[in-house]
Amino acid sequence: MTTTDIEQDLTRQQDTFREGLEANDWLLPTLGDGVTGLGPQAEDVVQGIASAARGIAARLSPEAGTRRLRFPPVNGTRLLERTDYVASFPQLLGTIAAFEGDNKAHRQLLATYEEQGDWSAQLTPAGHALVPAVCHPLYAYLEGSQVDGTVFELVGECYRHEPSPDPMRFVTFRMFEAVRIGTPAEAAEHREKWLAAGTELLTNLGLEVQADTANDPFFGRAGKLLSAGQREAQLKFEILTEVYPGHPTAIASANLHEDHFGEAFDLRTADDAVAHSACFGFGLERVALALAAKHGFDVAAWPASVRQELGLS
Amino acid sequence: MDSTIEATVRSVLSEQGKLSEDAQSIAVDADLYRAGMTSHASVNVMLGLEDEFDIEFPEERLTKATFTSVASITEAVEAIHHD
């Protein structure tokens, strides 16, 4: 097949899958480009995956346990600066604008809106940004503190501005993350343990998966250098599955950040060294959709072992 | 190795490299990443070099290996000049 044939084949598979998901109430349309809601079966499966992930967390940290925290999908714009997201991924970020005008400005806004013009151009930056990864608010929360290798458990919404007709690519989605911040050895151990445990869970759910080195989609020519460095040092692994035969999609990732966040947020270990961090994340909607592709849209008819693993029976 | 190019490389490194050692005196083959240059600092070094020399690093040279030492950077700049 030529490159065009391969692309057309993929587009066809994506369209067929999306139509099936929509027809079976798995994906619900919204007015946002690339934004979908979930129907009851899909949401049950998402909750089941999150619960299975919490089970792994409890098993892997039996003595110390984990700290389960919750941060909302919106944070200060400064978070994107402090994590280097603005420099590395400007194409994916989203900030919030709000109306802060007076009555005169409101009349202008209404006039524009009645003429079906772009009223949003009259808004001003609200100082808020959408969170691109659920672990980012954690580092900011811990800023300036001493860390001891505790594992943090987070579920939250992420925003990535990459609307796509591929139903596997969500503009906004939920991520389960297990994050460890401590010594370099603790971070590395966390990544290894979770990569193995995450692969095992996905396999038990009936998915054929494969872990492989990967890179984040860093922007531009500067990004080429960052991507090459990330791959060379094997800092990022993805767990991939073929929702579309012949085209692997990542449904989970395991990342070593080295001292990137430790440095940016002044996180130190007991010996006053800059802390290292690692995170493992499941893309919850992506895993759910991969399961639908594998087992069908009727969750009641899924294999008993899969239903049990997800707490659905 | 061209000493004028090397001098400019060192001056860009001292501005952008975030090195824990003096960029003017660091050994030509010392590992800059080990000397404290972060991956983001290496990007700034790359952009600084492109400005100073009015060159563009081709994609195949945008690797860690290119930016690993004063010697490797100087060689890359020389090679791009000769292309």
Coordinates of C-alpha atoms in Angstrom, one line a residue:
Chain A
M1 CA 0.0 0.0 0.0
T2 CA 1.2 3.6 -0.7
T3 CA 1.3 6.2 2.1
T4 CA -2.0 7.6 0.8
D5 CA -3.6 4.2 0.8
I6 CA -2.5 3.6 4.4
E7 CA -3.9 7.0 5.4
Q8 CA -7.2 6.4 3.6
D9 CA -7.4 3.0 5.2
L10 CA -6.9 4.5 8.6
T11 CA -9.5 7.3 8.0
R12 CA -12.0 4.7 6.9
Q13 CA -11.4 2.6 10.0
Q14 CA -11.7 5.7 12.2
D15 CA -15.0 6.7 10.5
T16 CA -16.5 3.2 10.9
F17 CA -15.5 3.0 14.6
R18 CA -16.9 6.5 15.3
E19 CA -20.2 5.7 13.6
G20 CA -20.5 2.5 15.7
L21 CA -19.7 4.3 18.9
E22 CA -22.3 7.0 18.1
A23 CA -24.9 4.6 17.0
N24 CA -24.5 2.5 20.2
D25 CA -24.7 5.5 22.6
W26 CA -21.0 5.2 23.5
L27 CA -20.1 8.7 22.3
L28 CA -22.5 11.6 22.6
P29 CA -22.2 14.6 20.3
T30 CA -21.4 18.1 21.7
L31 CA -21.0 21.5 20.1
G32 CA -17.3 21.4 20.6
D33 CA -15.0 20.2 17.8
G34 CA -13.4 17.0 18.9
V35 CA -15.3 17.0 22.1
T36 CA -17.7 14.1 22.9
G37 CA -19.8 13.0 25.9
L38 CA -20.0 9.4 27.0
G39 CA -23.1 7.2 27.3
P40 CA -23.9 5.0 30.3
Q41 CA -22.0 1.9 29.2
A42 CA -18.9 3.9 28.3
E43 CA -19.0 5.7 31.6
D44 CA -19.4 2.4 33.6
V45 CA -16.3 1.1 31.8
V46 CA -14.3 4.3 32.5
Q47 CA -15.2 4.1 36.2
G48 CA -14.3 0.4 36.2
I49 CA -10.8 1.1 34.7
A50 CA -10.2 3.9 37.3
S51 CA -11.2 1.5 40.0
A52 CA -8.9 -1.3 38.7
A53 CA -6.1 1.3 38.5
R54 CA -6.7 2.2 42.2
G55 CA -6.5 -1.5 42.9
I56 CA -3.0 -1.6 41.4
A57 CA -2.0 1.4 43.4
A58 CA -3.1 -0.2 46.6
R59 CA -1.3 -3.4 45.7
L60 CA 2.0 -1.7 44.7
S61 CA 2.2 0.5 47.8
P62 CA 0.8 -1.8 50.5
E63 CA 2.6 -0.2 53.5
A64 CA 2.8 3.5 52.8
G65 CA -0.4 3.6 50.8
T66 CA -0.9 6.4 48.3
R67 CA -2.1 10.0 48.7
R68 CA -5.3 10.5 46.6
L69 CA -5.6 14.1 45.7
R70 CA -8.0 15.9 43.4
F71 CA -7.2 19.0 41.3
P72 CA -9.8 20.6 39.0
P73 CA -9.4 20.8 35.2
V74 CA -8.5 24.5 35.4
N75 CA -5.4 26.1 36.9
G76 CA -3.6 29.4 36.7
T77 CA -2.0 30.3 33.4
R78 CA 1.3 30.4 35.3
L79 CA 1.2 26.6 35.6
L80 CA 1.8 26.3 31.9
E81 CA 4.8 28.6 32.2
R82 CA 6.3 26.8 35.2
T83 CA 6.1 23.4 33.6
D84 CA 7.6 24.7 30.3
Y85 CA 4.4 23.7 28.5
V86 CA 4.2 27.1 26.7
A87 CA 7.7 26.5 25.4
S88 CA 7.3 22.8 24.6
F89 CA 3.7 22.4 23.5
P90 CA 2.2 25.8 22.5
Q91 CA 0.1 24.0 19.9
L92 CA -1.8 22.0 22.5
L93 CA -2.5 24.5 25.2
G94 CA -5.7 26.3 26.0
T95 CA -6.4 29.3 28.1
I96 CA -9.6 30.9 29.3
A97 CA -10.9 34.3 28.3
A98 CA -13.6 36.2 30.2
F99 CA -15.7 39.3 29.8
E100 CA -14.4 42.0 32.0
G101 CA -15.9 45.1 30.3
D102 CA -18.4 47.8 31.4
N103 CA -21.9 48.5 30.1
K104 CA -20.5 50.2 26.9
A105 CA -18.4 47.2 26.2
H106 CA -21.4 44.9 26.8
R107 CA -23.4 46.8 24.1
Q108 CA -20.5 46.3 21.7
L109 CA -20.4 42.6 22.6
L110 CA -24.1 42.3 22.0
A111 CA -23.9 44.1 18.7
T112 CA -21.2 41.8 17.5
Y113 CA -23.0 38.8 18.7
E114 CA -26.3 39.9 17.0
E115 CA -24.4 40.4 13.8
Q116 CA -23.0 36.9 14.3
G117 CA -19.5 38.3 14.5
D118 CA -16.7 37.0 16.6
W119 CA -17.8 38.3 20.0
S120 CA -15.1 36.2 21.7
A121 CA -12.4 38.6 20.4
Q122 CA -13.8 41.1 23.0
L123 CA -12.9 38.9 25.9
T124 CA -9.7 39.3 27.9
P125 CA -7.4 36.6 29.4
A126 CA -8.9 35.4 32.7
G127 CA -5.6 34.2 34.1
H128 CA -6.8 30.6 33.9
A129 CA -5.6 27.8 31.8
L130 CA -6.9 24.3 31.1
V131 CA -4.7 21.6 32.7
P132 CA -2.9 19.6 30.1
A133 CA -1.8 16.7 32.3
V134 CA -3.2 15.7 35.7
C135 CA 0.1 15.5 37.4
H136 CA 1.1 19.2 36.7
P137 CA -1.0 20.8 39.4
L138 CA 0.6 18.4 41.9
Y139 CA 4.1 19.7 41.4
A140 CA 2.9 23.3 41.9
Y141 CA 1.0 22.3 45.0
L142 CA 4.2 20.7 46.4
E143 CA 6.4 23.6 45.5
G144 CA 9.3 24.2 47.8
S145 CA 8.7 21.1 49.9
Q146 CA 10.8 18.1 50.8
V147 CA 9.5 14.9 49.2
D148 CA 9.8 11.3 50.5
G149 CA 8.9 9.0 47.6
T150 CA 5.2 9.0 48.4
V151 CA 3.0 7.8 45.5
F152 CA 0.2 10.3 44.6
E153 CA -2.9 9.1 42.9
L154 CA -4.9 11.5 40.7
V155 CA -7.9 11.3 38.3
G156 CA -8.7 14.4 36.4
E157 CA -9.5 16.1 33.1
C158 CA -6.8 17.1 30.6
Y159 CA -7.1 19.4 27.6
R160 CA -5.1 19.1 24.4
H161 CA -6.0 21.3 21.5
E162 CA -5.8 18.7 18.8
P163 CA -9.4 18.2 17.4
S164 CA -9.5 15.1 15.2
P165 CA -12.1 12.9 13.4
D166 CA -10.4 10.0 15.2
P167 CA -12.7 9.0 18.1
M168 CA -9.6 7.8 20.0
R169 CA -8.3 11.4 20.1
F170 CA -10.2 13.4 22.6
V171 CA -9.7 17.2 23.1
T172 CA -10.7 16.7 26.7
F173 CA -10.4 13.4 28.5
R174 CA -9.8 11.9 31.9
M175 CA -6.5 10.5 33.0
F176 CA -5.7 8.3 35.9
E177 CA -2.2 8.9 37.1
A178 CA 0.1 7.4 39.7
V179 CA 3.0 9.8 40.4
R180 CA 6.1 9.3 42.5
I181 CA 8.5 12.1 43.5
G182 CA 11.6 11.2 45.4
T183 CA 15.1 9.9 44.7
P184 CA 16.2 9.0 41.1
A185 CA 16.0 5.3 42.1
E186 CA 12.5 5.7 43.5
A187 CA 11.2 7.4 40.4
A188 CA 12.8 4.8 38.1
E189 CA 11.4 1.9 40.2
H190 CA 7.9 3.5 40.1
R191 CA 8.0 3.7 36.3
E192 CA 9.1 0.1 36.0
K193 CA 6.6 -1.3 38.4
W194 CA 3.6 0.6 36.9
L195 CA 4.6 -0.1 33.3
A196 CA 4.5 -3.9 34.2
A197 CA 1.3 -3.7 36.2
G198 CA -0.4 -1.5 33.7
T199 CA 0.5 -3.8 30.9
E200 CA -0.8 -6.8 33.0
L201 CA -4.2 -5.1 33.7
L202 CA -4.7 -4.2 30.0
T203 CA -3.8 -7.8 29.0
N204 CA -6.2 -9.2 31.6
L205 CA -8.9 -7.0 30.0
G206 CA -8.3 -8.9 26.8
L207 CA -6.3 -6.3 24.9
E208 CA -3.3 -7.1 22.9
V209 CA -0.8 -4.5 24.0
Q210 CA 2.8 -3.7 23.5
A211 CA 5.1 -1.3 25.4
D212 CA 7.4 0.9 23.3
T213 CA 9.6 3.9 23.7
A214 CA 8.0 7.1 22.6
N215 CA 8.3 10.9 22.6
D216 CA 6.0 13.7 23.4
P217 CA 4.8 15.9 20.5
F218 CA 7.2 18.8 21.3
F219 CA 6.6 21.8 19.0
G220 CA 8.7 22.8 16.0
R221 CA 12.4 22.4 15.3
A222 CA 13.3 22.9 18.9
G223 CA 10.9 20.0 19.6
K224 CA 12.9 17.7 17.3
L225 CA 15.9 18.1 19.5
L226 CA 13.7 17.5 22.7
S227 CA 12.0 14.5 21.1
A228 CA 15.3 12.9 20.1
G229 CA 16.7 13.4 23.6
Q230 CA 13.6 11.9 25.2
R231 CA 13.8 8.9 23.0
E232 CA 17.5 8.4 23.3
A233 CA 17.2 8.4 27.1
Q234 CA 14.1 6.2 27.0
L235 CA 12.2 8.6 29.2
K236 CA 8.8 7.9 27.8
F237 CA 7.1 4.5 27.2
E238 CA 3.7 4.1 25.8
I239 CA 1.4 1.1 25.9
L240 CA 0.0 0.6 22.5
T241 CA -2.9 -1.4 21.1
E242 CA -4.3 -1.8 17.6
V243 CA -7.8 -0.4 17.8
Y244 CA -7.3 0.0 14.1
P245 CA -5.5 -3.0 12.7
G246 CA -2.0 -2.0 11.5
H247 CA -2.2 1.3 13.3
P248 CA -1.1 1.2 17.0
T249 CA -2.7 3.8 19.4
A250 CA -1.3 4.7 22.8
I251 CA -3.7 4.0 25.7
A252 CA -1.3 4.5 28.6
S253 CA 2.2 5.9 29.2
A254 CA 5.0 5.7 31.7
N255 CA 7.3 8.6 32.0
L256 CA 10.5 9.5 33.7
H257 CA 10.9 13.3 34.1
E258 CA 14.3 13.2 35.7
D259 CA 14.7 16.4 37.6
H260 CA 12.6 18.5 35.3
F261 CA 9.7 19.2 37.7
G262 CA 11.9 18.9 40.8
E263 CA 14.0 21.7 39.4
A264 CA 11.1 23.8 38.2
F265 CA 9.2 23.6 41.6
D266 CA 12.1 23.3 44.0
L267 CA 11.3 19.8 45.2
R268 CA 14.0 18.2 47.3
T269 CA 14.7 14.9 48.9
A270 CA 15.9 14.4 52.5
D271 CA 19.5 14.7 51.4
D272 CA 18.7 18.1 49.9
A273 CA 19.2 16.8 46.3
V274 CA 16.7 17.9 43.6
A275 CA 13.9 15.3 43.4
H276 CA 13.2 13.2 40.4
S277 CA 9.7 12.2 39.4
A278 CA 7.9 9.6 37.3
C279 CA 4.3 9.1 36.4
F280 CA 2.2 6.4 34.9
G281 CA -1.1 7.3 33.3
F282 CA -4.1 5.5 31.8
G283 CA -6.1 7.5 29.2
L284 CA -9.4 6.3 30.6
E285 CA -11.6 7.0 27.6
R286 CA -9.0 5.5 25.3
V287 CA -8.9 2.3 27.3
A288 CA -12.7 2.2 27.4
L289 CA -12.9 2.6 23.6
A290 CA -10.2 0.1 23.0
L291 CA -12.2 -2.4 25.0
A292 CA -15.3 -1.6 22.9
A293 CA -13.3 -2.2 19.7
K294 CA -12.2 -5.5 21.1
H295 CA -15.3 -6.8 22.9
G296 CA -18.2 -5.0 21.2
F297 CA -20.6 -2.2 22.3
D298 CA -22.7 -4.4 24.5
V299 CA -20.9 -4.6 27.9
A300 CA -23.3 -7.2 29.2
A301 CA -21.9 -9.6 26.6
W302 CA -18.3 -9.0 27.4
P303 CA -16.2 -12.0 28.8
A304 CA -17.0 -12.6 32.5
S305 CA -13.3 -12.2 33.5
V306 CA -13.2 -8.7 31.9
R307 CA -16.5 -7.7 33.6
Q308 CA -15.1 -8.9 36.9
E309 CA -11.8 -7.1 36.5
L310 CA -13.8 -3.9 35.9
G311 CA -16.2 -4.5 38.8
L312 CA -19.2 -4.8 36.5
S313 CA -20.5 -8.1 37.7
Chain B
M1 CA 38.9 22.5 14.8
D2 CA 38.3 26.2 13.8
S3 CA 39.3 28.3 16.8
T4 CA 37.0 31.3 15.8
I5 CA 34.0 28.9 15.6
E6 CA 35.0 27.3 18.9
A7 CA 35.2 30.7 20.6
T8 CA 31.7 31.6 19.4
V9 CA 30.4 28.2 20.5
R10 CA 31.8 28.8 24.0
S11 CA 30.3 32.2 24.2
V12 CA 26.8 30.9 23.2
L13 CA 27.3 28.1 25.8
S14 CA 28.1 30.5 28.5
E15 CA 25.0 32.5 27.8
Q16 CA 22.5 29.7 27.2
G17 CA 24.0 26.4 28.4
K18 CA 23.3 26.7 32.2
L19 CA 26.6 24.9 32.8
S20 CA 28.0 24.5 36.3
E21 CA 31.5 25.0 34.8
D22 CA 33.0 27.9 33.0
A23 CA 32.1 27.5 29.3
Q24 CA 35.3 29.3 28.3
S25 CA 37.5 26.7 30.0
I26 CA 35.5 23.5 29.9
A27 CA 37.4 20.7 28.1
V28 CA 36.5 20.4 24.4
D29 CA 35.3 16.9 24.8
A30 CA 33.6 17.2 28.2
D31 CA 30.0 16.1 28.3
L32 CA 27.9 19.2 28.5
Y33 CA 24.8 17.4 29.7
R34 CA 26.8 16.0 32.6
A35 CA 28.0 19.6 33.2
G36 CA 24.5 20.7 33.9
M37 CA 23.0 21.5 30.5
T38 CA 19.3 20.6 30.6
S39 CA 17.4 19.5 27.5
H40 CA 15.6 22.9 27.4
A41 CA 19.0 24.7 27.7
S42 CA 20.3 22.7 24.8
V43 CA 17.4 24.0 22.7
N44 CA 18.4 27.6 23.6
V45 CA 22.0 26.8 22.7
M46 CA 20.9 25.5 19.4
L47 CA 18.8 28.6 18.7
G48 CA 21.7 30.8 19.9
L49 CA 24.1 29.1 17.5
E50 CA 21.7 29.5 14.6
D51 CA 21.5 33.2 15.3
E52 CA 25.2 33.7 15.8
F53 CA 26.3 31.7 12.7
D54 CA 23.2 32.4 10.6
I55 CA 22.8 28.7 9.9
E56 CA 20.0 26.2 10.3
F57 CA 20.8 22.8 11.8
P58 CA 19.3 20.2 9.5
E59 CA 16.9 17.8 11.1
E60 CA 19.3 14.8 11.1
R61 CA 21.6 16.9 13.3
L62 CA 18.9 17.8 15.9
T63 CA 20.1 15.1 18.3
K64 CA 21.7 15.0 21.7
A65 CA 25.0 13.8 20.1
T66 CA 25.3 17.1 18.2
F67 CA 25.2 19.2 21.3
T68 CA 27.1 16.9 23.7
S69 CA 30.4 18.7 23.8
V70 CA 32.2 21.9 22.6
A71 CA 34.0 19.7 20.0
S72 CA 30.8 18.0 18.7
I73 CA 29.0 21.4 18.3
T74 CA 32.0 23.0 16.6
E75 CA 32.3 20.1 14.2
A76 CA 28.6 20.3 13.4
V77 CA 28.8 24.1 12.8
E78 CA 31.9 23.6 10.5
A79 CA 30.1 20.8 8.6
I80 CA 27.0 22.9 8.0
H81 CA 29.2 25.9 6.9
H82 CA 30.9 23.7 4.3
D83 CA 27.6 22.2 3.0

